PDB file of C-alpha atoms in Angstrom:
ATOM      1  CA  MET A   1      -5.373 -14.520  17.890  1.00  0.00           C
ATOM      2  CA  GLY A   2      -4.961 -14.978  14.156  1.00  0.00           C
ATOM      3  CA  PRO A   3      -1.862 -15.371  12.035  1.00  0.00           C
ATOM      4  CA  SER A   4       0.792 -12.654  11.961  1.00  0.00           C
ATOM      5  CA  VAL A   5       0.562 -10.824   8.649  1.00  0.00           C
ATOM      6  CA  LEU A   6       3.320  -8.748   7.085  1.00  0.00           C
ATOM      7  CA  ILE A   7       2.483  -6.457   4.172  1.00  0.00           C
ATOM      8  CA  VAL A   8       5.415  -5.555   1.931  1.00  0.00           C
ATOM      9  CA  ILE A   9       5.201  -2.784  -0.646  1.00  0.00           C
ATOM     10  CA  PRO A  10       8.149  -2.687  -3.066  1.00  0.00           C
ATOM     11  CA  ALA A  11       8.568   0.833  -4.444  1.00  0.00           C
ATOM     12  CA  ARG A  12      11.765   1.624  -6.260  1.00  0.00           C
ATOM     13  CA  ARG A  13      12.798   5.047  -7.497  1.00  0.00           C
ATOM     14  CA  ASN A  14      12.858   4.580 -11.228  1.00  0.00           C
ATOM     15  CA  SER A  15      10.984   2.534 -13.759  1.00  0.00           C
ATOM     16  CA  LYS A  16      11.654   1.812 -17.390  1.00  0.00           C
ATOM     17  CA  SER A  17       9.046   4.243 -18.678  1.00  0.00           C
ATOM     18  CA  ILE A  18       7.963   6.743 -16.002  1.00  0.00           C
ATOM     19  CA  LEU A  19      10.552   8.436 -13.808  1.00  0.00           C
ATOM     20  CA  ARG A  20       9.595   8.195 -10.105  1.00  0.00           C
ATOM     21  CA  LYS A  21       6.178   6.796 -10.989  1.00  0.00           C
ATOM     22  CA  ASN A  22       5.458   5.554  -7.456  1.00  0.00           C
ATOM     23  CA  ILE A  23       5.225   9.125  -6.152  1.00  0.00           C
ATOM     24  CA  LYS A  24       3.516  10.632  -9.209  1.00  0.00           C
ATOM     25  CA  LEU A  25       0.070  11.937  -8.401  1.00  0.00           C
ATOM     26  CA  LEU A  26      -2.960   9.872  -9.351  1.00  0.00           C
ATOM     27  CA  ASN A  27      -6.211  11.678  -8.664  1.00  0.00           C
ATOM     28  CA  GLY A  28      -4.389  14.040  -6.312  1.00  0.00           C
ATOM     29  CA  ARG A  29      -2.490  11.399  -4.316  1.00  0.00           C
ATOM     30  CA  PRO A  30       0.888   9.723  -4.824  1.00  0.00           C
ATOM     31  CA  LEU A  31       0.501   6.351  -6.549  1.00  0.00           C
ATOM     32  CA  ILE A  32       1.993   4.568  -3.530  1.00  0.00           C
ATOM     33  CA  ASP A  33      -0.574   6.192  -1.225  1.00  0.00           C
ATOM     34  CA  TRP A  34      -3.395   4.115  -2.696  1.00  0.00           C
ATOM     35  CA  VAL A  35      -1.910   0.767  -1.631  1.00  0.00           C
ATOM     36  CA  VAL A  36      -0.601   2.131   1.676  1.00  0.00           C
ATOM     37  CA  ARG A  37      -4.145   3.280   2.571  1.00  0.00           C
ATOM     38  CA  ALA A  38      -5.502  -0.136   1.597  1.00  0.00           C
ATOM     39  CA  ALA A  39      -2.851  -1.840   3.731  1.00  0.00           C
ATOM     40  CA  LEU A  40      -3.512   0.393   6.734  1.00  0.00           C
ATOM     41  CA  GLY A  41      -7.242  -0.298   6.421  1.00  0.00           C
ATOM     42  CA  SER A  42      -6.739  -4.047   6.425  1.00  0.00           C
ATOM     43  CA  THR A  43      -7.889  -5.877   9.544  1.00  0.00           C
ATOM     44  CA  PHE A  44      -5.080  -8.405   9.698  1.00  0.00           C
ATOM     45  CA  TRP A  45      -1.754  -6.639   9.314  1.00  0.00           C
ATOM     46  CA  LYS A  46       0.822  -6.757  12.061  1.00  0.00           C
ATOM     47  CA  GLU A  47       3.454  -4.764  10.183  1.00  0.00           C
ATOM     48  CA  ILE A  48       3.639  -2.858   6.905  1.00  0.00           C
ATOM     49  CA  ILE A  49       7.025  -2.358   5.269  1.00  0.00           C
ATOM     50  CA  ILE A  50       7.962  -0.314   2.227  1.00  0.00           C
ATOM     51  CA  SER A  51      11.093  -1.517   0.442  1.00  0.00           C
ATOM     52  CA  SER A  52      12.648   1.368  -1.478  1.00  0.00           C
ATOM     53  CA  ASP A  53      15.788   3.000  -2.782  1.00  0.00           C
ATOM     54  CA  ASP A  54      14.117   6.422  -3.005  1.00  0.00           C
ATOM     55  CA  GLU A  55      14.441   9.025  -0.251  1.00  0.00           C
ATOM     56  CA  LYS A  56      11.081  10.647  -1.058  1.00  0.00           C
ATOM     57  CA  ILE A  57       9.281   7.302  -0.910  1.00  0.00           C
ATOM     58  CA  GLU A  58      11.057   6.451   2.342  1.00  0.00           C
ATOM     59  CA  GLU A  59      10.097   9.846   3.779  1.00  0.00           C
ATOM     60  CA  TYR A  60       6.484   9.311   2.707  1.00  0.00           C
ATOM     61  CA  GLY A  61       6.382   5.869   4.340  1.00  0.00           C
ATOM     62  CA  ARG A  62       7.746   7.129   7.632  1.00  0.00           C
ATOM     63  CA  SER A  63       5.271  10.024   7.629  1.00  0.00           C
ATOM     64  CA  GLU A  64       2.473   7.455   7.393  1.00  0.00           C
ATOM     65  CA  GLY A  65       3.851   5.374  10.260  1.00  0.00           C
ATOM     66  CA  VAL A  66       5.009   2.596   7.955  1.00  0.00           C
ATOM     67  CA  ARG A  67       8.373   0.923   8.441  1.00  0.00           C
ATOM     68  CA  VAL A  68      10.872   1.458   5.648  1.00  0.00           C
ATOM     69  CA  ILE A  69      13.692  -0.865   4.673  1.00  0.00           C
ATOM     70  CA  CYS A  70      16.246   0.641   2.337  1.00  0.00           C
ATOM     71  CA  ARG A  71      16.628  -1.526  -0.729  1.00  0.00           C
ATOM     72  CA  PRO A  72      20.176  -2.096  -1.995  1.00  0.00           C
ATOM     73  CA  GLU A  73      20.944  -0.609  -5.400  1.00  0.00           C
ATOM     74  CA  LYS A  74      21.460  -4.050  -6.953  1.00  0.00           C
ATOM     75  CA  LEU A  75      17.845  -4.906  -6.059  1.00  0.00           C
ATOM     76  CA  ALA A  76      16.469  -1.684  -7.560  1.00  0.00           C
ATOM     77  CA  THR A  77      17.437  -2.114 -11.194  1.00  0.00           C
ATOM     78  CA  ASP A  78      15.175  -2.705 -14.188  1.00  0.00           C
ATOM     79  CA  THR A  79      16.145  -6.363 -14.123  1.00  0.00           C
ATOM     80  CA  ALA A  80      15.652  -6.913 -10.385  1.00  0.00           C
ATOM     81  CA  SER A  81      12.364  -8.563  -9.474  1.00  0.00           C
ATOM     82  CA  SER A  82       9.845  -7.439  -6.897  1.00  0.00           C
ATOM     83  CA  GLU A  83      10.299 -10.866  -5.355  1.00  0.00           C
ATOM     84  CA  SER A  84      13.984 -10.102  -4.737  1.00  0.00           C
ATOM     85  CA  ALA A  85      12.923  -7.026  -2.771  1.00  0.00           C
ATOM     86  CA  LEU A  86      10.468  -9.152  -0.796  1.00  0.00           C
ATOM     87  CA  LEU A  87      13.163 -11.713   0.014  1.00  0.00           C
ATOM     88  CA  HIS A  88      15.494  -8.874   1.091  1.00  0.00           C
ATOM     89  CA  VAL A  89      12.834  -7.651   3.542  1.00  0.00           C
ATOM     90  CA  LEU A  90      12.371 -11.147   4.992  1.00  0.00           C
ATOM     91  CA  LYS A  91      16.139 -11.626   5.284  1.00  0.00           C
ATOM     92  CA  THR A  92      16.408  -8.270   7.073  1.00  0.00           C
ATOM     93  CA  ILE A  93      13.720  -9.326   9.554  1.00  0.00           C
ATOM     94  CA  LYS A  94      15.434 -12.661  10.115  1.00  0.00           C
ATOM     95  CA  ASN A  95      18.814 -10.937  10.640  1.00  0.00           C
ATOM     96  CA  GLU A  96      17.182  -8.772  13.310  1.00  0.00           C
ATOM     97  CA  LYS A  97      16.366 -12.054  15.045  1.00  0.00           C
ATOM     98  CA  ALA A  98      12.694 -11.206  14.784  1.00  0.00           C
ATOM     99  CA  LYS A  99      10.049 -13.858  14.213  1.00  0.00           C
ATOM    100  CA  LEU A 100       9.103 -14.196  10.562  1.00  0.00           C
ATOM    101  CA  PRO A 101       5.413 -13.643   9.807  1.00  0.00           C
ATOM    102  CA  ASP A 102       2.958 -16.468   9.250  1.00  0.00           C
ATOM    103  CA  ILE A 103       1.686 -14.773   6.093  1.00  0.00           C
ATOM    104  CA  THR A 104       3.391 -12.261   3.822  1.00  0.00           C
ATOM    105  CA  VAL A 105       1.349 -10.114   1.454  1.00  0.00           C
ATOM    106  CA  MET A 106       3.045  -8.167  -1.331  1.00  0.00           C
ATOM    107  CA  LEU A 107       1.211  -5.150  -2.700  1.00  0.00           C
ATOM    108  CA  GLN A 108       2.263  -3.390  -5.877  1.00  0.00           C
ATOM    109  CA  CYS A 109       2.038   0.389  -6.160  1.00  0.00           C
ATOM    110  CA  THR A 110       0.851  -0.116  -9.711  1.00  0.00           C
ATOM    111  CA  ALA A 111      -2.390  -1.669  -8.430  1.00  0.00           C
ATOM    112  CA  PRO A 112      -4.067   1.444  -6.971  1.00  0.00           C
ATOM    113  CA  LEU A 113      -7.531  -0.135  -7.097  1.00  0.00           C
ATOM    114  CA  THR A 114      -6.564  -2.622  -4.373  1.00  0.00           C
ATOM    115  CA  ARG A 115      -8.923  -2.263  -1.412  1.00  0.00           C
ATOM    116  CA  SER A 116      -8.551  -3.212   2.235  1.00  0.00           C
ATOM    117  CA  GLU A 117     -11.332  -5.748   1.696  1.00  0.00           C
ATOM    118  CA  ASP A 118      -9.285  -7.357  -1.095  1.00  0.00           C
ATOM    119  CA  ILE A 119      -6.362  -7.840   1.277  1.00  0.00           C
ATOM    120  CA  ASP A 120      -8.562  -9.195   4.073  1.00  0.00           C
ATOM    121  CA  GLY A 121     -10.366 -11.556   1.687  1.00  0.00           C
ATOM    122  CA  THR A 122      -7.058 -12.888   0.421  1.00  0.00           C
ATOM    123  CA  VAL A 123      -5.649 -13.421   3.921  1.00  0.00           C
TER     124      VAL A 123
END
């Protein structure tokens, strides 16, 4: 049995330049769908979590069988980092008294060319 791998996808509602960019269509699919498909196709993941403050993104994640953790508003601003969202996810897991993963992978919605093989090769 290999290491436990958690994939976290931060996907907030707004961005500085494109409103709701993470659910805008790219080649007929929401931008977030590209990295979710890559994550689901990875060999190693134990859990995939989307961190979001957007109801549509949360709804999308649940429809794909991905866990969603609601991101607090203070961690969804233009000045909040993706890393702060990642740390919020890990803190949430720890507060649930669950075992933290051996490896955490963070995927950005804005990297739609990420492939399952890229994730597996990195792990």
